[in-house]
Short mmCIF file of C-alpha atoms in Angstrom, two decimals:
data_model
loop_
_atom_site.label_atom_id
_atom_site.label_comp_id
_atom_site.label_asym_id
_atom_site.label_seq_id
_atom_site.Cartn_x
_atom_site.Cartn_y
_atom_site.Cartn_z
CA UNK E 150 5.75 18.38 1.56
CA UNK E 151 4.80 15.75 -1.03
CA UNK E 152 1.30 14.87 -0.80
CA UNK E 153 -1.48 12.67 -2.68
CA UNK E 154 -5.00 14.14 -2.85
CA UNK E 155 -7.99 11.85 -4.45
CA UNK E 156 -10.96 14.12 -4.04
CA UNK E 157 -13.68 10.87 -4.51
CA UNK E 158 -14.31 9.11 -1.50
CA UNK E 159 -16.98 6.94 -2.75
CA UNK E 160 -17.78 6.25 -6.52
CA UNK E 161 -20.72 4.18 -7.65
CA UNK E 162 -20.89 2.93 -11.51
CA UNK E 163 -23.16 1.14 -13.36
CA UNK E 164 -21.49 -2.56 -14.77
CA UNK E 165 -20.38 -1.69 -18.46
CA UNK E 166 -20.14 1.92 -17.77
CA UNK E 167 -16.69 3.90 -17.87
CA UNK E 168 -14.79 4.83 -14.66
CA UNK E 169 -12.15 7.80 -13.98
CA UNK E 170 -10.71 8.02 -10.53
CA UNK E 171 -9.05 10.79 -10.26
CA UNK E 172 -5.37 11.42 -8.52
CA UNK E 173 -3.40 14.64 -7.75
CA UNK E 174 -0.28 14.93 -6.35
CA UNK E 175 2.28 17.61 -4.87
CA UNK E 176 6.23 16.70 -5.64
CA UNK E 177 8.62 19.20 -6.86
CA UNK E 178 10.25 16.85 -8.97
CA UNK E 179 9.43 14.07 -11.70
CA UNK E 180 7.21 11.78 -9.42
CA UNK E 181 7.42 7.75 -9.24
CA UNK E 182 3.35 7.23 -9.29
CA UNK E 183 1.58 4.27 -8.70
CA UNK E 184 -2.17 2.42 -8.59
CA UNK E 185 -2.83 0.05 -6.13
CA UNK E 186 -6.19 -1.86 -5.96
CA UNK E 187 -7.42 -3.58 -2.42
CA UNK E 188 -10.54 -6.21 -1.86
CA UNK E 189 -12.05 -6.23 0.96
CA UNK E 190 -10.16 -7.62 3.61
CA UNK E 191 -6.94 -8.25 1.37
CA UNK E 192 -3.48 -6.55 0.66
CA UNK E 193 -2.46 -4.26 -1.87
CA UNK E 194 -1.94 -5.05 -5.85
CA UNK E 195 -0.44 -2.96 -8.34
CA UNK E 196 -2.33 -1.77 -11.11
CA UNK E 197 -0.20 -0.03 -12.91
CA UNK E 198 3.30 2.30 -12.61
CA UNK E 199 4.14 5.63 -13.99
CA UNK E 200 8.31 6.40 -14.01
CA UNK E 201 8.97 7.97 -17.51
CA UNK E 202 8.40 8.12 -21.09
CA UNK E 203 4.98 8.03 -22.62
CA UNK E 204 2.59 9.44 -20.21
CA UNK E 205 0.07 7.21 -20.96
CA UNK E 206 0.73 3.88 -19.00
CA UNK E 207 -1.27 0.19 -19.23
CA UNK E 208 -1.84 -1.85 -16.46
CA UNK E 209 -3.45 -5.22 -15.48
CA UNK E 210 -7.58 -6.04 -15.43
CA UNK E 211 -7.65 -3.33 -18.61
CA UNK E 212 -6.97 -0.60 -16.38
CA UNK E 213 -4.64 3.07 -17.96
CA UNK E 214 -3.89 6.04 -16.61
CA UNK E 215 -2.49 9.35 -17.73
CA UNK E 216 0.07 11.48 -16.43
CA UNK E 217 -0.59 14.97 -16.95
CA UNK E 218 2.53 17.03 -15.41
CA UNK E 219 0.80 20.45 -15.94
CA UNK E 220 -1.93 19.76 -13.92
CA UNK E 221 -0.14 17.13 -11.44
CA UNK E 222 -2.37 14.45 -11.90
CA UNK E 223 -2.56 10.88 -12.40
CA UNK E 224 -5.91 9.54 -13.31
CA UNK E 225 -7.38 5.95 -13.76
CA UNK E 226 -9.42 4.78 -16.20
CA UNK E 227 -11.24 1.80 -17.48
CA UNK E 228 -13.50 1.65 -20.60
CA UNK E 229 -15.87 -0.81 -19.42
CA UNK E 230 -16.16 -1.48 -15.52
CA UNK E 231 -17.20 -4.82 -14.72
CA UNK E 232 -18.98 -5.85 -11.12
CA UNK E 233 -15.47 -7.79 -9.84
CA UNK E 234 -13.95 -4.28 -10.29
CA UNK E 235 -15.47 -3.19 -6.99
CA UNK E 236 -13.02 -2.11 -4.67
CA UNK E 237 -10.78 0.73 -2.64
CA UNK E 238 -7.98 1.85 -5.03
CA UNK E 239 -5.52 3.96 -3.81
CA UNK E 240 -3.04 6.65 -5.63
CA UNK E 241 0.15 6.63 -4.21
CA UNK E 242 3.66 8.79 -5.17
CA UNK E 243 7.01 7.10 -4.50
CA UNK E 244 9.63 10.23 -3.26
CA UNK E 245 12.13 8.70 -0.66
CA UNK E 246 8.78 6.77 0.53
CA UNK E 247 5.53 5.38 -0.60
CA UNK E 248 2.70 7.97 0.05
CA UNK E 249 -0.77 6.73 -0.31
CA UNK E 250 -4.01 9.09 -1.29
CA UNK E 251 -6.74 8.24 1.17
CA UNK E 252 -8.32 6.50 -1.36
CA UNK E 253 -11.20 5.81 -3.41
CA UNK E 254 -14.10 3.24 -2.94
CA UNK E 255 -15.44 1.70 -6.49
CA UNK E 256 -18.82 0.38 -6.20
CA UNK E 257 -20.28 -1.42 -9.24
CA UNK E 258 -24.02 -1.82 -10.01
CA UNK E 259 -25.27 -3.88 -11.93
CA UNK T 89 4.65 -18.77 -6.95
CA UNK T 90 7.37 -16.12 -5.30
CA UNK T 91 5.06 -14.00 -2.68
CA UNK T 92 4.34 -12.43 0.62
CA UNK T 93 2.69 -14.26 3.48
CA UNK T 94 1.49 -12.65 6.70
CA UNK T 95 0.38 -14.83 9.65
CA UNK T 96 -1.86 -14.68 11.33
CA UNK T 97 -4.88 -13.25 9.40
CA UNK T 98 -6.86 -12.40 11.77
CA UNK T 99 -5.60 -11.55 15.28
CA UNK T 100 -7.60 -10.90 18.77
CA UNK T 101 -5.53 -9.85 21.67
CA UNK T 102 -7.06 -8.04 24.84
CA UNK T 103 -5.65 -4.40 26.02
CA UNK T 104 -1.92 -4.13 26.87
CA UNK T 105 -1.24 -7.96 26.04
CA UNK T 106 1.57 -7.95 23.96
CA UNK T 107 1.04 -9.09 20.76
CA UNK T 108 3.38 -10.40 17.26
CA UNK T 109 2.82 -10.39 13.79
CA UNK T 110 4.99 -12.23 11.22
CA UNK T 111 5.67 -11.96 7.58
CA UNK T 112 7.65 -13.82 5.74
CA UNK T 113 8.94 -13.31 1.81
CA UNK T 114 10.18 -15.93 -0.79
CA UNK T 115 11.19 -12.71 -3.29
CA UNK T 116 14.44 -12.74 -1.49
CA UNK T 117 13.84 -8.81 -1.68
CA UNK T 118 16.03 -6.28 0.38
CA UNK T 119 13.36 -4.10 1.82
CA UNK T 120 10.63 -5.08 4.06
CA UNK T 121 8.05 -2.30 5.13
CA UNK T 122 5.43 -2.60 8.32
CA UNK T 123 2.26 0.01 6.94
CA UNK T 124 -0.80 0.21 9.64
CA UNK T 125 -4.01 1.00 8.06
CA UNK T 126 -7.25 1.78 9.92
CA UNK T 127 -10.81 1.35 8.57
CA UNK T 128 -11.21 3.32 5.61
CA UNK T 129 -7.76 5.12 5.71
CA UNK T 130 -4.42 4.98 3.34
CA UNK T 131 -2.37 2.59 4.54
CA UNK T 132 0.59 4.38 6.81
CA UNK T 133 4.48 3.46 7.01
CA UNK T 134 5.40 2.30 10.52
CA UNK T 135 8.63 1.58 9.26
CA UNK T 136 10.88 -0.61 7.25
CA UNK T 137 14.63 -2.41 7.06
CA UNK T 138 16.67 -2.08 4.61
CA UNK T 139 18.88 -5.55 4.57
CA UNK T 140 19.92 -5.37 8.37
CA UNK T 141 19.32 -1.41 8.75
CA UNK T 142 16.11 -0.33 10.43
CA UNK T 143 14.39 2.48 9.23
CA UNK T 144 11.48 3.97 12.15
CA UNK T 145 9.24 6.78 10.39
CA UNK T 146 9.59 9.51 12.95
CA UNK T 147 5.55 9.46 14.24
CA UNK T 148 5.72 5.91 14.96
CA UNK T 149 4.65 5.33 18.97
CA UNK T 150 7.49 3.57 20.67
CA UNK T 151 4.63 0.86 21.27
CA UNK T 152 5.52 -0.97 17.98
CA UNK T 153 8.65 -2.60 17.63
CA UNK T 154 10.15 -4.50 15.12
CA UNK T 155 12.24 -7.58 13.89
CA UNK T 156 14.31 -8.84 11.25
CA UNK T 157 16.51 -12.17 11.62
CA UNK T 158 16.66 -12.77 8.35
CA UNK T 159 16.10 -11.98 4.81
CA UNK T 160 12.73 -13.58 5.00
CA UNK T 161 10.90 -13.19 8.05
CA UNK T 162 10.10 -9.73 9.79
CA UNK T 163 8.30 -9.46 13.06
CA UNK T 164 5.95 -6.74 14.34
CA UNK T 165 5.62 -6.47 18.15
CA UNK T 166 3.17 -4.32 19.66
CA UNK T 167 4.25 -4.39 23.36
CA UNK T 168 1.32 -3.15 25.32
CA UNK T 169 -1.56 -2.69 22.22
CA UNK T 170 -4.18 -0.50 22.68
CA UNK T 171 -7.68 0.28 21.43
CA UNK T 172 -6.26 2.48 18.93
CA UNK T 173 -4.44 0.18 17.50
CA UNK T 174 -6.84 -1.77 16.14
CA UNK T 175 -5.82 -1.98 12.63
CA UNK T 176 -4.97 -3.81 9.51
CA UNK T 177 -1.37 -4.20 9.38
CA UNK T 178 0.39 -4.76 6.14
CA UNK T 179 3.81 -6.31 4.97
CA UNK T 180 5.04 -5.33 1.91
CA UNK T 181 8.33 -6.07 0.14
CA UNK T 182 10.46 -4.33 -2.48
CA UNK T 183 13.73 -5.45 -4.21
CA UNK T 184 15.36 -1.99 -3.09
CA UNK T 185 14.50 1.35 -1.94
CA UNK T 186 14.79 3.40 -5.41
CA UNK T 187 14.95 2.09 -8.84
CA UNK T 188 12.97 3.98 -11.26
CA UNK T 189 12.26 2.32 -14.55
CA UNK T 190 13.71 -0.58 -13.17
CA UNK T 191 10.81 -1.03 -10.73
CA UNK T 192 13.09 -2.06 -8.06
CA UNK T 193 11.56 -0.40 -5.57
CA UNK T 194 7.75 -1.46 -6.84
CA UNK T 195 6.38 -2.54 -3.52
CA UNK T 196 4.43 -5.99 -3.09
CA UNK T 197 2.07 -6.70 -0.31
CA UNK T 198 0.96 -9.11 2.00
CA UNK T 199 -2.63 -9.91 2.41
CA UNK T 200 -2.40 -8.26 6.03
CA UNK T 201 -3.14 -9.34 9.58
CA UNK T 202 -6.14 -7.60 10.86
CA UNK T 203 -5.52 -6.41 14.60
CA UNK T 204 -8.57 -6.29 16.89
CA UNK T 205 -8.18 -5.19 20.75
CA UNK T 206 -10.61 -5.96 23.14
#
């Protein structure tokens, strides 16, 4: 069964400091993967979409992430995390359905 | 701007009083999804319509209900909520169901109506 796994629960950064969230997913075939990002209290917005081609995608607020197939993941990262970056941002794989990871939650310091 | 609008935000209802959520699209997009997240959870499919065609996710209680008169507005009914269904509940949109590179089926969301039962 297709499945997203994103082993953080809770990740606390300094502001200015460099974030990975890591993503891995299960999917026998080429997967459809996404980044969502959710405030507190608000819907979903995408980061950032994986279908094809170069495996290293660019997404909105200066966010990339890289598909590795050989080790089925899809991780985010940022350069510099800034405090407005705190958040829940969820993994999710697109097979005949969305499947969300559980999620991870950002917190920034400053 | 084209978006996603869920009413009402915030939502109190008491146990077993029937309650409806609404969402309404300007992307004129063919797919509308219902996704029930609890505190701290992924957000969960409850199910979706394609066009006119409803779609129920095979766990879904046969508590929640929903409708679809037109290509904007899509209804959830919980007939008889219950404490565990205190949730956030999320609309989300998507031109069509697959679409690869063409990101037709890239999903956009609502800001959600948070359910609490009392």
């Amino acid at each position: 069964a297709q499945s997203v796994t994103q082993p953080d629960i809770h990740i606390t950064v300094s502001e200015g400091a460099s974030l990975e969230l890591r993503c891995n997913y299960s999917y026998g075939a080429t997967p459809y993967l996404f980044w969502y990002v959710q405030s507190p209290g608000q819907g979903l917005q995408l980061l950032l979409k994986y279908f094809s081609g170069d495996t290293l995608v660019q997404g909105i607020k200066g966010f990339e992430a890289e598909f590795k197939r050989s080790q089925s993941s899809f991780n985010l990262r940022k350069p510099s995390v800034h405090w407005s970056d705190a958040a829940e941002y969820f993994c999710a794989v697109d097979t005949d359905k969305l499947i969300f990871g559980a999620g991870t939650r950002l917190a920034v310091h400053p | 701007d084209a978006m996603v609008i869920q009413n009402p935000r915030y939502q109190v209802t008491q146990f077993g009083k029937p309650v409806t959520l609404s969402c309404s699209q300007t992307l004129n997009h063919n797919v509308m999804y219902w996704y029930q997240q609890k505190s701290s959870q992924a957000p969960k499919l409850l199910f979706h319509y394609y066009d006119k065609d409803f779609n129920n996710e095979a766990d879904t209680p046969d508590n929640f209900q929903s409708r679809r008169p037109n290509t904007s507005f899509c209804f959830l009914d919980i007939r008889s909520p219950g404490l565990g269904d205190a949730a956030m509940y999320l609309c989300a949109t998507s031109r069509d169901l697959t679409g690869g590179a063409s990101g037709a089926n890239v999903l956009t969301f609502g800001a959600g109506s948070r359910l609490t039962v009392l």
